Every structure is written in C-alpha cells, then in structure tokens.
Short mmCIF file of C-alpha atoms and ligand atoms in Angstrom, two decimals:
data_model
loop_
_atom_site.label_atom_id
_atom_site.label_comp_id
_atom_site.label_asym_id
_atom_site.label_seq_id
_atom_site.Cartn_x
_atom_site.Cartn_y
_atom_site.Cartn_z
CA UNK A 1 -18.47 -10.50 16.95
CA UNK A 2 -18.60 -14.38 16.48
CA UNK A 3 -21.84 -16.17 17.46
CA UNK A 4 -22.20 -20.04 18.45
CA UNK A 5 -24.56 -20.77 15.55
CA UNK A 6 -23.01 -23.95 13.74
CA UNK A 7 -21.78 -22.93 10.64
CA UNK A 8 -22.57 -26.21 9.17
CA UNK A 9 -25.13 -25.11 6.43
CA UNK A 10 -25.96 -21.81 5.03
CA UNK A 11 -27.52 -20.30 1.97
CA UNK A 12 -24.55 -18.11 1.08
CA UNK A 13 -21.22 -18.38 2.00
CA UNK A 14 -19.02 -15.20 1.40
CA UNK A 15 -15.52 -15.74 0.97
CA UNK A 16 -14.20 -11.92 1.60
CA UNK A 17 -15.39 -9.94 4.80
CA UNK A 18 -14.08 -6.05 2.69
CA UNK A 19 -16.70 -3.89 2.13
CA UNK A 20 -17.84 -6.28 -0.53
CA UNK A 21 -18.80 -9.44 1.15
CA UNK A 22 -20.05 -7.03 4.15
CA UNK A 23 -22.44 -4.97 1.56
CA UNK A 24 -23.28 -8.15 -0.33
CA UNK A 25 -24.36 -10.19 3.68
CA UNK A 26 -26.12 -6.91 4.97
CA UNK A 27 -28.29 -7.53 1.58
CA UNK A 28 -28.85 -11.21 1.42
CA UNK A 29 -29.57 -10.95 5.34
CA UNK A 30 -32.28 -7.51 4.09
CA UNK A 31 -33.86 -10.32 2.22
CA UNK A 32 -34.33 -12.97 5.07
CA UNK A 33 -31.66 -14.93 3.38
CA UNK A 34 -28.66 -16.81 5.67
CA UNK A 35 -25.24 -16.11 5.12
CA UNK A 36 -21.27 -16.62 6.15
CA UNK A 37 -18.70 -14.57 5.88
CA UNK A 38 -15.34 -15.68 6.52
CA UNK A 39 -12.50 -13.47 6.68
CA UNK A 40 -8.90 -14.27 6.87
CA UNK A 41 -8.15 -10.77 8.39
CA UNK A 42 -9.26 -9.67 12.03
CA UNK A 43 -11.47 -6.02 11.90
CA UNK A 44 -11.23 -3.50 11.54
CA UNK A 45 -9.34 -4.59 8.01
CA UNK A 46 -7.27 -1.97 6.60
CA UNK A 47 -6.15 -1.19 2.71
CA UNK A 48 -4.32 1.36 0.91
CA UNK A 49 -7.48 3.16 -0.48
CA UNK A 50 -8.28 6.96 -1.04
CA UNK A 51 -10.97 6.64 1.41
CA UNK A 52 -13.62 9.07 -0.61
CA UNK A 53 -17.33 7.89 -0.46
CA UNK A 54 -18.72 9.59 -3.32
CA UNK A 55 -22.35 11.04 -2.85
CA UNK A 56 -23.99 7.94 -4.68
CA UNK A 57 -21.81 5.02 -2.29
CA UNK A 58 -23.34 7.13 0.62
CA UNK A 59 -26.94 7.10 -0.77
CA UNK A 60 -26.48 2.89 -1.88
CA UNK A 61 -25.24 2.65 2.19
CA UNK A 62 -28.10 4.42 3.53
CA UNK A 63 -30.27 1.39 1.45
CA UNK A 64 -28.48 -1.27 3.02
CA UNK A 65 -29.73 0.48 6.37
CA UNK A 66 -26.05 1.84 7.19
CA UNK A 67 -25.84 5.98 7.52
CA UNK A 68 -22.69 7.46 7.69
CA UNK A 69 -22.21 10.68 8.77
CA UNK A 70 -20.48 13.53 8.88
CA UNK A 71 -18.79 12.39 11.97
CA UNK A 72 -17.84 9.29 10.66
CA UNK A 73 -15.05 11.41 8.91
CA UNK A 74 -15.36 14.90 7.23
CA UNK A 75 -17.46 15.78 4.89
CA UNK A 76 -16.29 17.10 1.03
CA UNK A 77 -18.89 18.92 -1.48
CA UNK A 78 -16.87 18.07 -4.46
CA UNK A 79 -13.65 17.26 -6.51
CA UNK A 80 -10.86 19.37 -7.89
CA UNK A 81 -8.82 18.97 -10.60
CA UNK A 82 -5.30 20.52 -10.60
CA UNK A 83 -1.61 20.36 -12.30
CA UNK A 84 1.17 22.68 -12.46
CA UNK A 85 -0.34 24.77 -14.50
CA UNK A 86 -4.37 25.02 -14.21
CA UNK A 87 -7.11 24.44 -11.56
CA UNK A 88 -11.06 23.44 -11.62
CA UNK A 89 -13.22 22.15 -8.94
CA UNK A 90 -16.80 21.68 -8.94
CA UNK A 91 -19.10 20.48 -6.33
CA UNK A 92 -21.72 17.45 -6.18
CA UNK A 93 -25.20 17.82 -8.23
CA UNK A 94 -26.74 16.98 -5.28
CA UNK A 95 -25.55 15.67 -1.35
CA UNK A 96 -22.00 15.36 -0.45
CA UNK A 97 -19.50 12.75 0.01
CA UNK A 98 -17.87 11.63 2.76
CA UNK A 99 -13.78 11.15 3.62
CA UNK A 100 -13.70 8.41 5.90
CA UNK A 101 -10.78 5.94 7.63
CA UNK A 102 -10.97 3.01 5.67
CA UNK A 103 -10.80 1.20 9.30
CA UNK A 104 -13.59 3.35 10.61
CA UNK A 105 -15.65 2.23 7.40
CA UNK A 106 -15.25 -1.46 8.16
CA UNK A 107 -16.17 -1.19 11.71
CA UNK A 108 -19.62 -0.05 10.94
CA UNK A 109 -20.02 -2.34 8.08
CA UNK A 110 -18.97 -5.02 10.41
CA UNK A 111 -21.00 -3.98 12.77
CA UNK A 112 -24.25 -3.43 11.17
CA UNK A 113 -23.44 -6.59 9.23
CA UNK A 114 -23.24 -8.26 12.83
CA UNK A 115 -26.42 -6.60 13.93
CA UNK A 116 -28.45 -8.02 11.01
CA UNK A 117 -27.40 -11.41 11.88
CA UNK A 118 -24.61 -12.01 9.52
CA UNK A 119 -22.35 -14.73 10.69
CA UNK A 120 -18.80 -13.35 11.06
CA UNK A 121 -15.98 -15.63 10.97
CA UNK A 122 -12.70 -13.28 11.33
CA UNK A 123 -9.08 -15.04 11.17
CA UNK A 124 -10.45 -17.95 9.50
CA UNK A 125 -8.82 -20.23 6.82
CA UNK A 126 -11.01 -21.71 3.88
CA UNK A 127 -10.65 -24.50 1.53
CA UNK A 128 -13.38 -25.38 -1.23
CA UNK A 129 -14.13 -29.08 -0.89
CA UNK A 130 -16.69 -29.15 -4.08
CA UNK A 131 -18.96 -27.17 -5.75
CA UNK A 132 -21.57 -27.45 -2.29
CA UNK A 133 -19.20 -27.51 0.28
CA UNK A 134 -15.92 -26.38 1.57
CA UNK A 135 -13.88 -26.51 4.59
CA UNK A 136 -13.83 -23.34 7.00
CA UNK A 137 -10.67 -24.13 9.36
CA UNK A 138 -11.34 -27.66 8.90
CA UNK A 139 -15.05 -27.39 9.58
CA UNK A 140 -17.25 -29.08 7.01
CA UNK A 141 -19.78 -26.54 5.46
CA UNK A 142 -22.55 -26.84 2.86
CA UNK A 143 -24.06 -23.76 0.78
CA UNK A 144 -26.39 -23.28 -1.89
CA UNK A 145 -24.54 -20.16 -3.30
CA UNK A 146 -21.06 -19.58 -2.83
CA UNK A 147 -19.98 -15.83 -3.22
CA UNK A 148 -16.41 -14.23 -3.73
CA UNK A 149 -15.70 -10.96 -2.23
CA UNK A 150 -11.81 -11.68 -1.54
CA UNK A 151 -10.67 -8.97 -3.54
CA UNK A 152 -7.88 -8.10 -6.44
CA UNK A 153 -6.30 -11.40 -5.80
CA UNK A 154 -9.38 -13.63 -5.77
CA UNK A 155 -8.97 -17.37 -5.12
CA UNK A 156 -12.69 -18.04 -5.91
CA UNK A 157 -12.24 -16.44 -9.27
CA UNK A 158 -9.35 -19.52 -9.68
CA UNK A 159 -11.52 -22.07 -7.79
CA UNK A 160 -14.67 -21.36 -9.93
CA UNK A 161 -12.74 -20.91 -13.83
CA UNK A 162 -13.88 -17.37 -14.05
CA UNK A 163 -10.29 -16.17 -14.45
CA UNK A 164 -10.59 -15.50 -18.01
CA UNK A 165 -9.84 -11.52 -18.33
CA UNK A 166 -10.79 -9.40 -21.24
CA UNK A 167 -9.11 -6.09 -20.43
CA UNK A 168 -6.72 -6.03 -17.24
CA UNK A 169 -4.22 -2.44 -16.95
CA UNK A 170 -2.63 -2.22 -13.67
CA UNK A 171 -1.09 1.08 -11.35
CA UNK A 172 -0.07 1.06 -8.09
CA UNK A 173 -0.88 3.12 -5.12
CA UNK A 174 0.50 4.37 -1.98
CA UNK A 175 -1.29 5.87 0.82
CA UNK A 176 -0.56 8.15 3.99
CA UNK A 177 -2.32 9.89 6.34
CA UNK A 178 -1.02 13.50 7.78
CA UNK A 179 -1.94 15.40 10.84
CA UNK A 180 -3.62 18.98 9.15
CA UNK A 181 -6.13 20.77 8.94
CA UNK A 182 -8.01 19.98 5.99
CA UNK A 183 -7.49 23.18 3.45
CA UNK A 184 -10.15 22.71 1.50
CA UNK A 185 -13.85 20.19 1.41
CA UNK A 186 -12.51 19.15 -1.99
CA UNK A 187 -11.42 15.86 -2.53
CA UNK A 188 -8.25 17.43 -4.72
CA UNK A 189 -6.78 15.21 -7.61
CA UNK A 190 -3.59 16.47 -8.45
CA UNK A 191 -2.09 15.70 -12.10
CA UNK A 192 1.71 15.18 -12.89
CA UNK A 193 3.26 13.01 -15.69
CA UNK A 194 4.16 10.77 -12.87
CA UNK A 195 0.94 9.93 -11.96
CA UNK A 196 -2.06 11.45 -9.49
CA UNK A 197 -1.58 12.67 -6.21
CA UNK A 198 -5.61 12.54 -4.25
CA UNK A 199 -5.93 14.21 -1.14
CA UNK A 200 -8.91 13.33 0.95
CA UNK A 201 -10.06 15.13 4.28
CA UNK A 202 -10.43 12.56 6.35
CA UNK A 203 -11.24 13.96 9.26
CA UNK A 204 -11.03 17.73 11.05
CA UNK A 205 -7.25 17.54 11.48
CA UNK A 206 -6.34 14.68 9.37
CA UNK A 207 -6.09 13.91 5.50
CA UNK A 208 -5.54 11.00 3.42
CA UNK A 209 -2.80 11.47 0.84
CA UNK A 210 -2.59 8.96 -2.27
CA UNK A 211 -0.17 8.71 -4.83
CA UNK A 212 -0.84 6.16 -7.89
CA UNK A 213 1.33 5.50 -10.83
CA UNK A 214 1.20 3.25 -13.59
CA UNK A 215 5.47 3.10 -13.23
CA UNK A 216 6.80 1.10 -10.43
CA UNK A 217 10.33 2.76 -10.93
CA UNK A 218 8.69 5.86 -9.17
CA UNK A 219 10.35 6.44 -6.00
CA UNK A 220 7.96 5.49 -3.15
CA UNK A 221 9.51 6.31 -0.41
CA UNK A 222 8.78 10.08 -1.92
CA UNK A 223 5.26 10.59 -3.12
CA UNK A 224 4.90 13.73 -2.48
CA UNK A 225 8.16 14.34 -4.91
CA UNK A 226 6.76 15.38 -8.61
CA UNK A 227 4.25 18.00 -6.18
CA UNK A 228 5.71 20.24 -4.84
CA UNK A 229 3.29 23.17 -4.17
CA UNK A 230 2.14 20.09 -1.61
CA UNK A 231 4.83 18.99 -0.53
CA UNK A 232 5.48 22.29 1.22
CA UNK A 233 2.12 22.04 2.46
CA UNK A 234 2.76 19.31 4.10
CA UNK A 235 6.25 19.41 5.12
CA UNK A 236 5.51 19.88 9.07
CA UNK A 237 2.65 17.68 8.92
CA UNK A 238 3.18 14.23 11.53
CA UNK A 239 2.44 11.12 9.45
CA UNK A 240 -0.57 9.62 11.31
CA UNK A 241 0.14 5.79 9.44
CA UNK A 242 2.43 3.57 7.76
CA UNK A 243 2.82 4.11 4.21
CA UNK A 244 0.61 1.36 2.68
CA UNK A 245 0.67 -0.23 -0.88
CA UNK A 246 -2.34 -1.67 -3.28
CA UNK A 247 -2.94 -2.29 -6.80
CA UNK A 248 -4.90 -0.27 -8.32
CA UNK A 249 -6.49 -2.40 -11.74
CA UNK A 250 -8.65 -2.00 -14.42
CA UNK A 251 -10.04 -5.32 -14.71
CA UNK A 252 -12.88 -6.48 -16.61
CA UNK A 253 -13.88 -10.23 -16.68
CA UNK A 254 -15.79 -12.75 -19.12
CA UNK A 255 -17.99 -14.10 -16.61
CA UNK A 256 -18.82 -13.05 -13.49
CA UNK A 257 -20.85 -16.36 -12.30
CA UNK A 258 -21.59 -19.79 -12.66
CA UNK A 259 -24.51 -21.89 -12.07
CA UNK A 260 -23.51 -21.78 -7.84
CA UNK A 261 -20.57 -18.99 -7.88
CA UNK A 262 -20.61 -15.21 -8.17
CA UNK A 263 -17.73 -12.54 -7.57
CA UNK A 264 -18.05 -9.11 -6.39
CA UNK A 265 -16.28 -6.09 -5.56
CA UNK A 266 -12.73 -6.28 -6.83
CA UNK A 267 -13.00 -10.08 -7.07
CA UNK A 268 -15.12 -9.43 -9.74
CA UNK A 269 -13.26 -7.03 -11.82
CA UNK A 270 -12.56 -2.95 -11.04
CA UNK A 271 -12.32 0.29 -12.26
CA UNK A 272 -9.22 2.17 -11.40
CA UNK A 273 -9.19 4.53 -8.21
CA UNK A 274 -8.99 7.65 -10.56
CA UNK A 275 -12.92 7.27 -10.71
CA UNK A 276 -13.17 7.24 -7.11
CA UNK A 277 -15.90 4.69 -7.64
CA UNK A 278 -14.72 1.24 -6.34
CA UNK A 279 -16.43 1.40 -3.39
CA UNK A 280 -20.16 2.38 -4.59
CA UNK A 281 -20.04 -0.10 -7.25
CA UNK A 282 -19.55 -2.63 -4.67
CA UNK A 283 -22.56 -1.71 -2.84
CA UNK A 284 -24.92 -1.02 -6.40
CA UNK A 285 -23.19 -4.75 -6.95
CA UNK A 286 -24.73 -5.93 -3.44
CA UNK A 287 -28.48 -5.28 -3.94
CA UNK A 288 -28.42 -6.75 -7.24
CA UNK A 289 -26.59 -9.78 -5.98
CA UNK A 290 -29.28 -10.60 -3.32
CA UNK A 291 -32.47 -9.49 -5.65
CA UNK A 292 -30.82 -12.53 -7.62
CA UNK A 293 -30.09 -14.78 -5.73
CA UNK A 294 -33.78 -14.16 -3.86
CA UNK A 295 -35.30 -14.94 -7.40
CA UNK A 296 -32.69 -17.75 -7.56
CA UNK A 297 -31.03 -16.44 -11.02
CA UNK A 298 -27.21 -15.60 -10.89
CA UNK A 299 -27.98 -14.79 -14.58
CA UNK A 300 -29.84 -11.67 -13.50
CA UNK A 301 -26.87 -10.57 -11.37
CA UNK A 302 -24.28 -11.14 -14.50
CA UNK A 303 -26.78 -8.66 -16.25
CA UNK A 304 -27.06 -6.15 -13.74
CA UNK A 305 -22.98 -5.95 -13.03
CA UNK A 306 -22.54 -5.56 -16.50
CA UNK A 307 -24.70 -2.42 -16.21
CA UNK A 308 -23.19 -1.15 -12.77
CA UNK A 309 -19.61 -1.30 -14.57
CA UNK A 310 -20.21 0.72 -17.78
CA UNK A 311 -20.16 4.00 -17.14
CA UNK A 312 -17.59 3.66 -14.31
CA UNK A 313 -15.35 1.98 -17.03
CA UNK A 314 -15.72 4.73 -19.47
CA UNK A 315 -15.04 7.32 -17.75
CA UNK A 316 -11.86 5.54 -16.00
CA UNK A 317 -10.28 4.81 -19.78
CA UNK A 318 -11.25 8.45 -20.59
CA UNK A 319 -8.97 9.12 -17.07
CA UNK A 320 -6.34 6.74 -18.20
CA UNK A 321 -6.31 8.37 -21.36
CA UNK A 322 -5.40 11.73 -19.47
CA UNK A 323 -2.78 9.71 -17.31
CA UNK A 324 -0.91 8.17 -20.67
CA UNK A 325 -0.68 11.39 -22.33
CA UNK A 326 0.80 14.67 -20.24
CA UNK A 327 -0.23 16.66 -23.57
CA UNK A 328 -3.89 15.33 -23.23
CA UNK A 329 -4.38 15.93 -19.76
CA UNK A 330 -3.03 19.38 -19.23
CA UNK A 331 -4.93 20.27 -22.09
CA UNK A 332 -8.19 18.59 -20.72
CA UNK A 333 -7.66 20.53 -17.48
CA UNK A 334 -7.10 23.86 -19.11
CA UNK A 335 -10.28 23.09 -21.23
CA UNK A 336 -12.27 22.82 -18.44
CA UNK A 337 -10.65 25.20 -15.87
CA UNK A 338 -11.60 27.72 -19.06
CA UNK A 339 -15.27 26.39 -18.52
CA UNK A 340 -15.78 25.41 -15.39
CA UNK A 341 -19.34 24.39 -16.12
CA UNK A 342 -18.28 21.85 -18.56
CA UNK A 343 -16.66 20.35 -15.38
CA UNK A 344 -19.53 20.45 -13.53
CA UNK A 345 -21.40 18.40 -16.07
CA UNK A 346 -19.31 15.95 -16.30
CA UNK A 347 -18.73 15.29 -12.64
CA UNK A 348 -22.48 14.83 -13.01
CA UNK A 349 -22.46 12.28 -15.64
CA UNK A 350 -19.53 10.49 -13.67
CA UNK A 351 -22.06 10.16 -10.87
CA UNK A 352 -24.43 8.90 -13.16
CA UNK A 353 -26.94 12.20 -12.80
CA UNK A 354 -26.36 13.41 -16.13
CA UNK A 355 -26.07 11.41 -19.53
CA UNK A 356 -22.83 10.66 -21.30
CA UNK A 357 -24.68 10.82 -24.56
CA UNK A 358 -26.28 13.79 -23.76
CA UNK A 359 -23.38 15.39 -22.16
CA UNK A 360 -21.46 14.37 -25.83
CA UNK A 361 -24.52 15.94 -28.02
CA UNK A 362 -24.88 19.05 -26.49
CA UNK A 363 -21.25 20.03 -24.62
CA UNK A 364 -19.24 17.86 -27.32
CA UNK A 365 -18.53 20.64 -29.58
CA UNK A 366 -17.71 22.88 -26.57
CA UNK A 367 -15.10 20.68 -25.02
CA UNK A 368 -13.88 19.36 -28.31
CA UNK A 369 -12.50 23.05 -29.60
CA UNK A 370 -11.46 23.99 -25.98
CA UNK A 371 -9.36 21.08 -26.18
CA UNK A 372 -7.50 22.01 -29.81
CA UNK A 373 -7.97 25.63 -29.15
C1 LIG B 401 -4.94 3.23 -4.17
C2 LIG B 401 -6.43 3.02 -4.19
C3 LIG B 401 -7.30 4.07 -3.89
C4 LIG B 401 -8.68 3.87 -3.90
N1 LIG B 401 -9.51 4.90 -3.59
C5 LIG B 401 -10.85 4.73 -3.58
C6 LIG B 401 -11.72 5.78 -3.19
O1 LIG B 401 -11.29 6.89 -2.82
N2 LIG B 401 -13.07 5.56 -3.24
C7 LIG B 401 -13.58 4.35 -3.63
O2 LIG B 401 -14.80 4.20 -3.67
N3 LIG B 401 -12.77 3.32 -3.97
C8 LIG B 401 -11.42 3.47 -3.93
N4 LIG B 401 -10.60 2.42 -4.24
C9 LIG B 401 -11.20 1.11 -4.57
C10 LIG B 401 -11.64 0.37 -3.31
O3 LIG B 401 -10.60 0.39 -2.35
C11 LIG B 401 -11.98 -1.08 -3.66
O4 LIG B 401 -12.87 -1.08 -4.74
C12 LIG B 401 -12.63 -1.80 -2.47
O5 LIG B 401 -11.66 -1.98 -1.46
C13 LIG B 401 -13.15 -3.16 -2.90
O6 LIG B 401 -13.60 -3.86 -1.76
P1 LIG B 401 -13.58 -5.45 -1.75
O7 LIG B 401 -14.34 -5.84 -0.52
O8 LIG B 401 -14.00 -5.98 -3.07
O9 LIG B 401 -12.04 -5.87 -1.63
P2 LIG B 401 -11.05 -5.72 -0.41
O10 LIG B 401 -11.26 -4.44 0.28
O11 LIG B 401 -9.70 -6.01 -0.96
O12 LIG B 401 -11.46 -6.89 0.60
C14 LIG B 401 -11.21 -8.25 0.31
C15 LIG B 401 -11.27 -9.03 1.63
O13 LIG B 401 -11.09 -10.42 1.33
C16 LIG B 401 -10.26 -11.00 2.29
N5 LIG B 401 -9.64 -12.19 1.68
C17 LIG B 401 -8.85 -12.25 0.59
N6 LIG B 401 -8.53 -13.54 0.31
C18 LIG B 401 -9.16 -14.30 1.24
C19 LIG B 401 -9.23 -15.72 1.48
N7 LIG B 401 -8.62 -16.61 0.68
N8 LIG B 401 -9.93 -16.16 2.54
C20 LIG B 401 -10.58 -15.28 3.35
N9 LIG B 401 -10.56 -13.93 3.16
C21 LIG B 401 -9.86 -13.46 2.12
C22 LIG B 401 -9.26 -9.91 2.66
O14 LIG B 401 -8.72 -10.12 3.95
C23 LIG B 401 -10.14 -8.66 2.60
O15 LIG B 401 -10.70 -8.36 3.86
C24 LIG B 401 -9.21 2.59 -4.24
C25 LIG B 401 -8.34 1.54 -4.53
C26 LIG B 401 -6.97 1.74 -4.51
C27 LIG B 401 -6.04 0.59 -4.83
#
C-alpha cells in the first residue's frame, strides 16, 4: 500500500498510522488536504483492546466514508452490567454496535485511508529535524502541520512540550480471544473487586475476553480467575490469540497543540476502556482536526477536543468510582438491576443521546435512594 509519490513535502504529516492518524488522514484527505502517515508497525497493527465499536464510533465511521458492517464482526444491541450478585443490560437508544478484530478494523481503515490517497509509510523510522521538517528513515521532509497519533506513549507529545498532565490514573489490560459461540449480543461487563472482566462477540464463533485492573499484582496468566460463573463457560473454549497487554489510562492534558503540532487519539490524552469510548472519540477528534486545520486554526481543534472529552471523562471517573469501591459498585448495580430503566437512561447519556443534567434533575432522586436504600 506504498505509492512512489516523493514524500518530500506535505501539508500534514501524521506520526501514528492506529485508528487515530488513519481517521484523522481519511479527514484531512475528505477536505482536499495532503497528508503522511508514517507508521513504525506493518498492517494490519494489532493492540490489546476490547474491540467494541459503540453505535456513535460506527455512525462518526460512516462520515469519514468507511461502513462497517455486520460482517465485519458481529453485531451487539447493547451492554450488560453484572457481578456476583446482580445483573442489568439494556440495549442502544438507537442502531447497534459492532464487535470487531482490532486487525480487521485497521485493514479497512488502512485501506480506505489508501483509497483516498493517503500516503502510507508502514515500517518506517522518524526523527523531528525542527519545527517544519523531520527525517522519515533518513528522508528529508517538510510539513505545514505536524500531527501525533502515536498513541499512550507519544514521542510528539515529548518533541512538541505538551507533556504537561493534569490528571493521569493508570490500569492495565489483558486481552484473549476464545473459540464460542457468542451467548449473548451484549457486550457483558463483568464487576469483581479485582477489576472488570468485558466480553465482546467478535464474531459468530469467536469472542473477545478483557480483563483490566488497576493492581498489577493480579495474576495474569489467570484472568478469568475472580469469575468464575465464566470461567466455566469458557473452560473448553480454544484460545484463538496470544494473551496481549496495554495500558489502559485516564489521561487528560494541558494543551493539546501548538502553533504547528496537534495530538490525537491516545496521544492526546484518554478515557479509560470502562467507557468503551476510546475509539469514537478518536474519530469525533478527526473531523474536528481537519475542519481546523482547513480554516488554518489549531485553536479551534483545542476547543473542540475539550468538548469531545467531557462527557466521556465523567462518566469514566463515575466508573472508576465504582471500580475503587466494591461497596459502591455492587450497590450501583443492584440500584439499577432494581430499575432497569434507570440503566437505560444512562447508557443513553453515556452515548451522548440523553443529558447528564437532565438525567441528574429528573432520575437523581430515583437513583440516589436506590443506592442508600
Ligand atoms: C484494554 C483496553 C480495552 C479497550 N477497549 C476499547 C473498546 O472496546 N472500544 C473502544 O472504543 N476503545 C477501547 N479502548 C481504547 C482504544 O483501544 C484506544 O483509544 C485506541 O487504540 C486509540 O487509537 P490510537 O490510534 O490513538 O492509538 P494506537 O492504537 O495505540 O496507535 C498508535 C500507533 O502509533 C504507532 N507509533 C507509536 N510510536 C510511533 C513512532 N515513534 N513512530 C511511528 N509510529 C509510531 C504505533 O505503531 C501504533 O500503530 C481500549 C483500550 C484498552 C487499553
């Protein structure tokens, strides 16, 4: 997927070739606009992820020109909540999401990134040289705009100064995938004081199985260990992959841009993968990214991420709360298996369909005496 157009100038360069820097080139290249992306990684790039596309990622694809379907993995109508003691599940105001291999995912970002005339540059090496160019394996290139996609670890975060962090809370996670056939079109988080177990259907005879913890003493070579009702489940099951590791953080930064510089995705801070949202805040990140950079203003794009993260970020902390405190969170989940609408009104406002404040006003009260009740 390489091309023999000389890389020697280009608008943007994209340091990061995740779904990120993929989402953020489709956009730019939606625009007219002419753009890199380097990659040290050859596709399709895997990750330890739980591999849901929640109903609004799907929808912010489509935009970008990118469907995926129902065949692109298996499709799941909503979440469920569950510990030892109490279950809830509610489905999706509206659409569905969509399980998908996280390597399946990148090939048709890849692709379609390809297709709109993004210039790949897989197993590449990069090296800033100033604040216009920088080297890509030893190849001198100038840009206007230079963008960092390149994930948790982000060297263009260090390169650029934007390393200063106002809230950073990290877990870790650990992802399988076993040979079954999915029991349920849930995307089920389980709840133990050891952390969450999520179990995505991935595909008609496969799912994705994540544990994440905020205590690295856990044992890892057993996730399945503090659940056992899925354990069982699971005991016969062939492991389809390699157990794979990745940080899960809550990260929130001071500045997300300079004058020439702007991260996105995980580069640019992240919500944890409780909320299930990393992925569609990425792509909401995207189209704001190249409306800015189109009316030349990374200012505009430091707004509009500071809106895309809110509400993810609140309702992750309100998650985090839950995974702190057992007491809370089998509590919470007894609350709102007793009122399973209360569930379904808040998976709404987690998709951004339904108002926090509203949800607070009018269902406050509700949840509030369920809880001490
Ligand atoms: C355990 C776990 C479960 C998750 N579950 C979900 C979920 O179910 N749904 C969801 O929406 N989100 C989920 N997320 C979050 C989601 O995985 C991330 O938000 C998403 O991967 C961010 O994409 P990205 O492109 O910013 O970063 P990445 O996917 O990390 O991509 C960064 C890219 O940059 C490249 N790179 C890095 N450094 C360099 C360099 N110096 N030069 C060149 N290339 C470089 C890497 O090779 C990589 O390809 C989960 C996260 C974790 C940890």
């Amino acid at each position: 997927m390489t091309d023999l157009l000389s890389d020697s100038r280009t608008d943007a360069l994209i340091v990061g070739g995740g779904p990120a820097g993929l989402a953020a080139a489709i956009a730019l290249r939606q625009r007219g606009i002419d753009c890199v992306v380097v990659d040290a990684m050859t596709p399709p790039i895997d990750k330890a992820c739980g591999e849901g596309l929640m109903p609004d990622a799907i929808s912010s694809l489509a935009s970008l020109g990118l469907s995926i379907k129902e065949e692109d993995g298996f499709a799941f109508k909503g979440i469920r909540f569950a510990n030892a003691t109490h279950q809830v599940d509610a489905a999706f105001p509206e659409g569905h999401g969509i399980g998908v291999r996280r390597t399946r995912l990148h090939e048709r970002l890849a692709q379609h990134a390809h297709d709109q005339g993004v210039r790949l540059r897989w197993d590449s090496r990069i090296r800033p040289v100033d604040h216009r160019t920088a080297l890509i394996n030893d190849k001198k290139t100038s840009f206007r705009w230079l963008i960092g996609a390149d994930g948790q670890a982000s060297s263009v975060r260090r390169w650029a100064n934007l390393d200063h962090t106002l809230q950073k809370k990290l877990r870790y996670g650990f992802r399988r995938h076993y040979q079954i056939t999915p029991w349920s079109d849930f995307v089920e988080v389980h709840w133990a004081a050891a952390g969450q177990l999520y179990i995505t259907p991935v595909s008609a005879d496969s799912v994705c199985v994540v544990f994440v913890t905020r205590d690295l003493q856990q044992d890892r070579t057993d996730i399945l260990a503090s659940f056992p009702e899925i354990a069982a489940r699971l005991k016969e099951a062939p492991l389809l992959s390699q157990q794979r590791g990745a940080v899960s953080a809550t990260r929130k930064l001071r500045q997300v841009t300079n004058e020439t510089v702007a991260l996105i995705g995980d580069a640019s801070g992240s919500v944890d993968a409780v909320t299930g949202e990393g992925l569609a805040m990425s792509f909401r990140q995207a189209h704001a990214l190249a409306a800015a950079i189109e009316a030349g203003s990374l200012e505009q794009y430091a707004i509009a991420h500071r809106r895309i993260g809110r509400l993810p970020h609140t309702m992750g902390s309100l998650m985090l709360t839950m995974d702190r405190w057992h007491s809370i969170e089998d509590r919470a989940i007894g609350a709102l298996a007793s009122a399973p609408e209360l569930f379904r009104e808040l998976l709404a406002v987690h998709l951004g369909t339904n108002s926090l404040l509203k949800f607070a006003f009018s269902r406050g009260p509700q949840f509030g005496w369920k809880l001490i009740s």
